[in-house]
Coordinates of C-alpha atoms and ligand atoms in Angstrom, one line a residue:
X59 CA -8.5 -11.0 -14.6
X60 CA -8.5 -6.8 -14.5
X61 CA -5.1 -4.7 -14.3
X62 CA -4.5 -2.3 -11.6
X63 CA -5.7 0.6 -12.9
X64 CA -2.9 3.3 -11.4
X65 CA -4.6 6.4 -9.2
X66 CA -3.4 9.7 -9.7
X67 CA -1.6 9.0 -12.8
X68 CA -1.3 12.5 -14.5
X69 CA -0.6 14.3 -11.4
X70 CA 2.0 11.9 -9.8
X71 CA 3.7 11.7 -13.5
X72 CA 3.8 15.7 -13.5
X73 CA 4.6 16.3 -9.6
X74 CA 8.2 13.9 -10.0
X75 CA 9.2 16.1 -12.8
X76 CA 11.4 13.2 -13.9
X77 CA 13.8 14.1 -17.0
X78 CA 15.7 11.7 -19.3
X79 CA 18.6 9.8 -18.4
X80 CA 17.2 10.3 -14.4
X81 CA 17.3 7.5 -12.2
X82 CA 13.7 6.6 -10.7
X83 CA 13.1 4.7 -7.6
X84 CA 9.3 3.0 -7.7
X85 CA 9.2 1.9 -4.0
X86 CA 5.5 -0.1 -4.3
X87 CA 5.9 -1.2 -8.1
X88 CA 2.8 -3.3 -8.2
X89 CA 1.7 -4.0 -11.6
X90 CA 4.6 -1.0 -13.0
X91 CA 1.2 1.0 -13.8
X92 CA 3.0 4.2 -13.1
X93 CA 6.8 3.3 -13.9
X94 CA 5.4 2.1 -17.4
X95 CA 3.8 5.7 -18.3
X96 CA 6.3 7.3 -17.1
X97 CA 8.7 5.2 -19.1
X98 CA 6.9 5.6 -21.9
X99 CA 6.5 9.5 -21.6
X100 CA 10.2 9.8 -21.1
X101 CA 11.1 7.5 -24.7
X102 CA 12.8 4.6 -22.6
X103 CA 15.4 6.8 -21.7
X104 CA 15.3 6.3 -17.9
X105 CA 16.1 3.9 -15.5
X106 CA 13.7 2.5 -13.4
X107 CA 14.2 0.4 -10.4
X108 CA 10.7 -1.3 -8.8
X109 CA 10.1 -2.4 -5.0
X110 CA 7.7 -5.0 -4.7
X111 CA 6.2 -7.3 -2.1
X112 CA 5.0 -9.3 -4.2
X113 CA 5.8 -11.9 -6.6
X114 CA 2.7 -12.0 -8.6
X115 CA 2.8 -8.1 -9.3
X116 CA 6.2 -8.5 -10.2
X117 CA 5.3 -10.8 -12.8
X118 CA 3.2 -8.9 -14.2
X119 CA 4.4 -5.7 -14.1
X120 CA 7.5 -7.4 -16.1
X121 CA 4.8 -8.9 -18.5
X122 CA 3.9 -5.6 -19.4
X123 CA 7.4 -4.0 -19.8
X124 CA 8.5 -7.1 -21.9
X125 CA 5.7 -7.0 -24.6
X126 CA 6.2 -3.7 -25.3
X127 CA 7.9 -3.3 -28.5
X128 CA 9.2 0.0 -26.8
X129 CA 9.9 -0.4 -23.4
X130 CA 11.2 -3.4 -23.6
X131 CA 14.7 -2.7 -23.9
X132 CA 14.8 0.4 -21.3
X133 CA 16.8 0.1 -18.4
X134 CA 15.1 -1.1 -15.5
X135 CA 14.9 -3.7 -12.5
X136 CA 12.4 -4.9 -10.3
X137 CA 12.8 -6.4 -7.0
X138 CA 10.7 -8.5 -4.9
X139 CA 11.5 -6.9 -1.4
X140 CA 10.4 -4.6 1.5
X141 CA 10.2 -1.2 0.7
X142 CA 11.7 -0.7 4.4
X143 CA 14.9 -2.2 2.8
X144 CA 15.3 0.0 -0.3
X145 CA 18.6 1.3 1.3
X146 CA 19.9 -2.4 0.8
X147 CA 18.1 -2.8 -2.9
X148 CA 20.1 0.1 -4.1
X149 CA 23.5 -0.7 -2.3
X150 CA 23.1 -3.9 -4.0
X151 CA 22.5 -2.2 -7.3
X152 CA 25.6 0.3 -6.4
X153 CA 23.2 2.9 -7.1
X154 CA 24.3 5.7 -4.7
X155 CA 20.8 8.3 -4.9
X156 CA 17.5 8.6 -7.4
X157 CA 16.2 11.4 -8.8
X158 CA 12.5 10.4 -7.7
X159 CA 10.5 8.4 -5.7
X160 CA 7.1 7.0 -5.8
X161 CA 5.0 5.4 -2.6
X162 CA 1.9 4.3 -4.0
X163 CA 0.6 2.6 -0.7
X164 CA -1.2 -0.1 0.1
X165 CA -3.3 -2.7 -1.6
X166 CA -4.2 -3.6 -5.6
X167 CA -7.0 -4.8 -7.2
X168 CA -5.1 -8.3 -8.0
X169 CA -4.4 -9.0 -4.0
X170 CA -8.6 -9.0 -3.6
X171 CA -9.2 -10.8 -7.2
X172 CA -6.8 -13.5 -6.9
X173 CA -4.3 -13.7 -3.8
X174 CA -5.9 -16.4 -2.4
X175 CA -4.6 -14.9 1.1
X176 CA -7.5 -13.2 2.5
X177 CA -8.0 -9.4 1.4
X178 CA -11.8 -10.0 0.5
X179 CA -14.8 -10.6 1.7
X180 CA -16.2 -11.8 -1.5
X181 CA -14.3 -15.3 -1.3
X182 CA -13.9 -18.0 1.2
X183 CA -9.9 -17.6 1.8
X184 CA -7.4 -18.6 4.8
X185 CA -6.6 -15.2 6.9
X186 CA -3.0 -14.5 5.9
X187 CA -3.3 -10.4 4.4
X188 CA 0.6 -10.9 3.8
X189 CA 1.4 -8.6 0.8
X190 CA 4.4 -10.7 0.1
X191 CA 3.2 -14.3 -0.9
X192 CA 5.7 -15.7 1.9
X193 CA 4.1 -16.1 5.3
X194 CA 7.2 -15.7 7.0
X195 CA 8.3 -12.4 5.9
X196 CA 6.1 -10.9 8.5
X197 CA 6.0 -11.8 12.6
X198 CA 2.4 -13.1 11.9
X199 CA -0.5 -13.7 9.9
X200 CA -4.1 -12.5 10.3
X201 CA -5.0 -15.8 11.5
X202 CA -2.3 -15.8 14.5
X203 CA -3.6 -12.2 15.4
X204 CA -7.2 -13.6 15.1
X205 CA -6.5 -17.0 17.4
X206 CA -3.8 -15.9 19.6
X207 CA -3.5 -12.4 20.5
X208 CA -5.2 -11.4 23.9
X209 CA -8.9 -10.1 23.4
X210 CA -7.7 -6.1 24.4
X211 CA -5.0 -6.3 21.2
X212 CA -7.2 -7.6 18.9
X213 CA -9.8 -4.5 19.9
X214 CA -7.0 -2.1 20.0
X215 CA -5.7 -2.7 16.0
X216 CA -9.3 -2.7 15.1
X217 CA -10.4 0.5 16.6
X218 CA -6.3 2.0 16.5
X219 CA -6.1 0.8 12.4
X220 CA -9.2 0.5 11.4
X221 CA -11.3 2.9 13.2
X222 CA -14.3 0.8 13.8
X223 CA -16.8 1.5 16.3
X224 CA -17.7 -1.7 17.3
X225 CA -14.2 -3.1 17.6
X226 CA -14.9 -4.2 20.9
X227 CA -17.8 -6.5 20.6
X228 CA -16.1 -8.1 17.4
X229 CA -13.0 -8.4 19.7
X230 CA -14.9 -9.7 22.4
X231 CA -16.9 -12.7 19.5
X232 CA -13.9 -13.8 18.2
X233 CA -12.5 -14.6 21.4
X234 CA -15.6 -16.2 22.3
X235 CA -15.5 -18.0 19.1
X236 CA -11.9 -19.1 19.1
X237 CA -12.9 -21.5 21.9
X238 CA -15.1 -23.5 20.0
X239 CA -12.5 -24.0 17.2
X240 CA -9.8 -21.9 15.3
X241 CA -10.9 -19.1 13.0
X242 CA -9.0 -19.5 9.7
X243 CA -11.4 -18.4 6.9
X244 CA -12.5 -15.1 5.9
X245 CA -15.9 -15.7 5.7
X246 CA -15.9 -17.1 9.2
X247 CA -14.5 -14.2 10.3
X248 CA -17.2 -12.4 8.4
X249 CA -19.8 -14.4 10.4
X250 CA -18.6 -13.3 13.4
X251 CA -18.6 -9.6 12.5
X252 CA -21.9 -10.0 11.0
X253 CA -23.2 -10.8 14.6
X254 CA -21.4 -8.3 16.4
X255 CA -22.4 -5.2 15.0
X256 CA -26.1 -3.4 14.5
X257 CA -28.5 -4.4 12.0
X258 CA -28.2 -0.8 10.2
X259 CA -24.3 -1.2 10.0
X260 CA -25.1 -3.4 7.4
X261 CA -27.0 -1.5 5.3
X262 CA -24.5 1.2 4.8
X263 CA -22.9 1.4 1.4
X264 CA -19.3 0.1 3.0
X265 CA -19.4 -3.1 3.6
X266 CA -19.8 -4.0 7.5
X267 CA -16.6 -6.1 7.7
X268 CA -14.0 -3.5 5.7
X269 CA -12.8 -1.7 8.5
X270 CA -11.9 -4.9 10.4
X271 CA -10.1 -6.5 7.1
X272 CA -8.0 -3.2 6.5
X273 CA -6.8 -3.0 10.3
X274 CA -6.0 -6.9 10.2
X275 CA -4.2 -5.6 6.9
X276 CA -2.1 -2.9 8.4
X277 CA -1.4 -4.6 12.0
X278 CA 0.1 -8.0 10.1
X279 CA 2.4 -6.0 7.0
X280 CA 3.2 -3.4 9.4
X281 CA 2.4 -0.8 7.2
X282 CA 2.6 2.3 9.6
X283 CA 6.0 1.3 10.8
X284 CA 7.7 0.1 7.4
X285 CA 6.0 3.8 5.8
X286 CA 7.7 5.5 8.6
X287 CA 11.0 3.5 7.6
X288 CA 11.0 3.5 4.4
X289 CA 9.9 7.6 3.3
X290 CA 13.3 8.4 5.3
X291 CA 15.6 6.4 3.8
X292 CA 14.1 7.4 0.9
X293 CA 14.7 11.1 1.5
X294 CA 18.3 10.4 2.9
X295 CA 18.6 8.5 -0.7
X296 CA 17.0 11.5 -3.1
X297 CA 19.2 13.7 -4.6
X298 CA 19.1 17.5 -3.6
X299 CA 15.9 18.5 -6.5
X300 CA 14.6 15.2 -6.4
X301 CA 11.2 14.6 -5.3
X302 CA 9.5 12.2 -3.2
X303 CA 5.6 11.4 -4.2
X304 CA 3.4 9.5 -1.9
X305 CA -0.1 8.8 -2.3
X306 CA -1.8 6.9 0.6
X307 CA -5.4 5.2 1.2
X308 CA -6.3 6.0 4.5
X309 CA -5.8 8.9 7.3
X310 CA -3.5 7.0 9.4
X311 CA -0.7 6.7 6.4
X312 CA -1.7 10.4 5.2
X313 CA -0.7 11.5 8.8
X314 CA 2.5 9.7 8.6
X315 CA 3.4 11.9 5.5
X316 CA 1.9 14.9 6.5
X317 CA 4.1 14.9 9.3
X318 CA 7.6 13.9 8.2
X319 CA 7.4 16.5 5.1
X320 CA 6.3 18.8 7.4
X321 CA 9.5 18.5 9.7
X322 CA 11.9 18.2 6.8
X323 CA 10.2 21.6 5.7
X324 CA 11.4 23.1 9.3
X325 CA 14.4 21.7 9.1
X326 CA 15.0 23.3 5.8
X327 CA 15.6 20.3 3.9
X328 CA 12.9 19.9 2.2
X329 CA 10.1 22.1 0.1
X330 CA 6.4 21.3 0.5
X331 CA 5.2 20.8 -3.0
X332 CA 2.1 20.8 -1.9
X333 CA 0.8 22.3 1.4
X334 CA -3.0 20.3 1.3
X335 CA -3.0 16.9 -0.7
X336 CA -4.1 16.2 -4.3
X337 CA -6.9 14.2 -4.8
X338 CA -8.8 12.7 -7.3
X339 CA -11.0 14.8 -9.9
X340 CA -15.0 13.7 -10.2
X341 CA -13.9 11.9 -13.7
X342 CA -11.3 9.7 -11.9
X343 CA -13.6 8.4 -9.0
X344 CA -16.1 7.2 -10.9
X345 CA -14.0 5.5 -13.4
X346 CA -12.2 4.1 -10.4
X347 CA -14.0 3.8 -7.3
X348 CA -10.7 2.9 -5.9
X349 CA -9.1 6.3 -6.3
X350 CA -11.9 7.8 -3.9
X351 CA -9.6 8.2 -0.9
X352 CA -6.0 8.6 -2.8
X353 CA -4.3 11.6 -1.2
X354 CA -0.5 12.4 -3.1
X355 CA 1.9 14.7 -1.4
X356 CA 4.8 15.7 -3.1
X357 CA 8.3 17.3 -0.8
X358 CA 11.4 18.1 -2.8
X359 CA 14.8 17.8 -1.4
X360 CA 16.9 21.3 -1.0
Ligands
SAM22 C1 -1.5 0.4 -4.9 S1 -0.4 -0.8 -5.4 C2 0.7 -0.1 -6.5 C3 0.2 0.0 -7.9 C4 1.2 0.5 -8.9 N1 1.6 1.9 -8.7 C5 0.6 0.3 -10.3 O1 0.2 1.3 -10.9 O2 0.5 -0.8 -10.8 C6 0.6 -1.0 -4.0 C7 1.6 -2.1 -4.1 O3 2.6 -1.9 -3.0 C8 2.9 -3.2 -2.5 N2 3.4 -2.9 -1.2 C9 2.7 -2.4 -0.1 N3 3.5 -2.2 0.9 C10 4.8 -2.6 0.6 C11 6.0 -2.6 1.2 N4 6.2 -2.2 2.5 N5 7.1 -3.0 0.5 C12 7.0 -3.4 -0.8 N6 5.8 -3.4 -1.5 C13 4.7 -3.0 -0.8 C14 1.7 -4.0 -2.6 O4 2.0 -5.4 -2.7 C15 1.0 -3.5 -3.9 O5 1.4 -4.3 -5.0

């Protein structure tokens, strides 16, 4: 079992300028790879509050505060819930603002390892792609999109989400298919990709079925809409200073950003930390492949 191995670390670390005693709001916790070093850097003396999805990261990210004969006893909280909701986590917590935020979007290595719900292709697994281990926190699974939903939707989140070229002829299979008998495995899915796209599709380094698995992804957790959500309540909760530090996986999220920083710059209440992303240094990608596509922007609140 591999830890998440957190992208960007230095640089998000440096660019939320966190001090001690600060209150620090980590909206996608995950395995607490960032809250932990930045816990660490700042002696315990900070409280941290984590978002999470997801049980299992939960666990462990409280695994790893716990054991450490350090951080154990610092002051923080973490709290299995929708980052869209983290107006409701910190009335709850009667915490009024935060001196920082962190959005580290979308997916860790854990949910492909061992979620058992469908992020890989490497594994026979049932088509949920819920980040949260409850099915019913979201309107539907990948399954219902994949057995239910009109043959023009399913196209549209695979060529709107995921960009892929042949998103029509994959649309078109698995309606075909789906009249046979339900599709509820990912590698069936990844049998009817297979024989829906070219030959030499398959021989490209990415593997042929990605695109389709990370649109499935975003259409079922709602990703664009609960990013769009929860970056402004997170800016109406900053305090005036504080900084907001996203760092997203693909160009639909980076747009998101891009554009919501952008009009709190006009409005004037916000500064652009950063007028073109940070990405990751040589060194970074190829100790984690992962990071290859991180982009972090950074606004402050004025
Ligand atoms: C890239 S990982 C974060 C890793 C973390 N920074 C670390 O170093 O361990 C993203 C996490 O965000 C969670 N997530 C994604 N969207 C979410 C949402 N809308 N609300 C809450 N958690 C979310 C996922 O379940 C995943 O664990």
């Amino acid at each position: 079992m591999t830890r998440h191995i957190p992208v960007l670390l230095k640089e998000t670390i440096e660019n939320l300028n966190l001090k001690k005693g600060d209150i620090f709001l980590d909206a996608t916790l995950g395995e607490g790879g960032h809250s932990f070093e930045i816990c660490k850097k700042l002696d315990g003396d900070i409280k941290i509050i984590g978002i999470e999805a997801d049980i299992d990261a939960i666990e462990k990210a409280k695994e790893k505060f716990l054991t450490d004969k350090y951080i154990k006893n610092s002051d923080f909280v973490f709290v299995e819930e929708n980052f869209r909701n983290l107006d409701k986590v910190l009335d709850n917590l009667k915490i009024e603002n935060v001196d920082g935020v962190l959005f580290d979007l979308g997916v860790r290595s854990g949910n492909f390892e061992e979620s058992n719900r469908g992020f890989t292709f490497q594994k026979d697994e049932p088509l949920l792609m819920t980040f949260s281990k409850k099915a019913e926190s979201v309107p539907f699974t990948a399954e219902e999109i994949i057995n239910e939903w009109e043959e023009k939707n399913i196209k549209d989140v695979l060529y709107g989400y995921g960009e892929e070229i042949f998103a029509k002829q994959i649309a078109k299979n698995i309606v075909l298919k789906r009249k046979i008998k339900p599709i509820k495995t990912t590698f069936e899915l990844i049998e009817i990709i297979s024989s829906s796209v070219l030959e030499k599709y398959k021989n490209r380094k990415i593997h042929f079925a990605t695109k389709t698995f990370q649109a499935l992804r975003i259409a079922v957790n709602d990703e664009v809409g609960a990013l769009k959500g929860g970056i402004k309540k997170a800016f109406d909760r900053v305090k005036k200073g504080g900084r907001i530090v996203v760092i997203s996986f693909h160009s639909i999220e980076d747009r998101v950003v891009k554009i919501f920083f952008k009009e709190k710059a006009l409005e004037k209440k916000g500064i652009l930390i950063t007028k073109k992303p940070i990405t990751p240094s040589a060194e970074e990608i190829s100790q984690n492949p992962r990071s290859r596509s991180g982009k972090l922007r950074i606004i402050q609140k004025i």
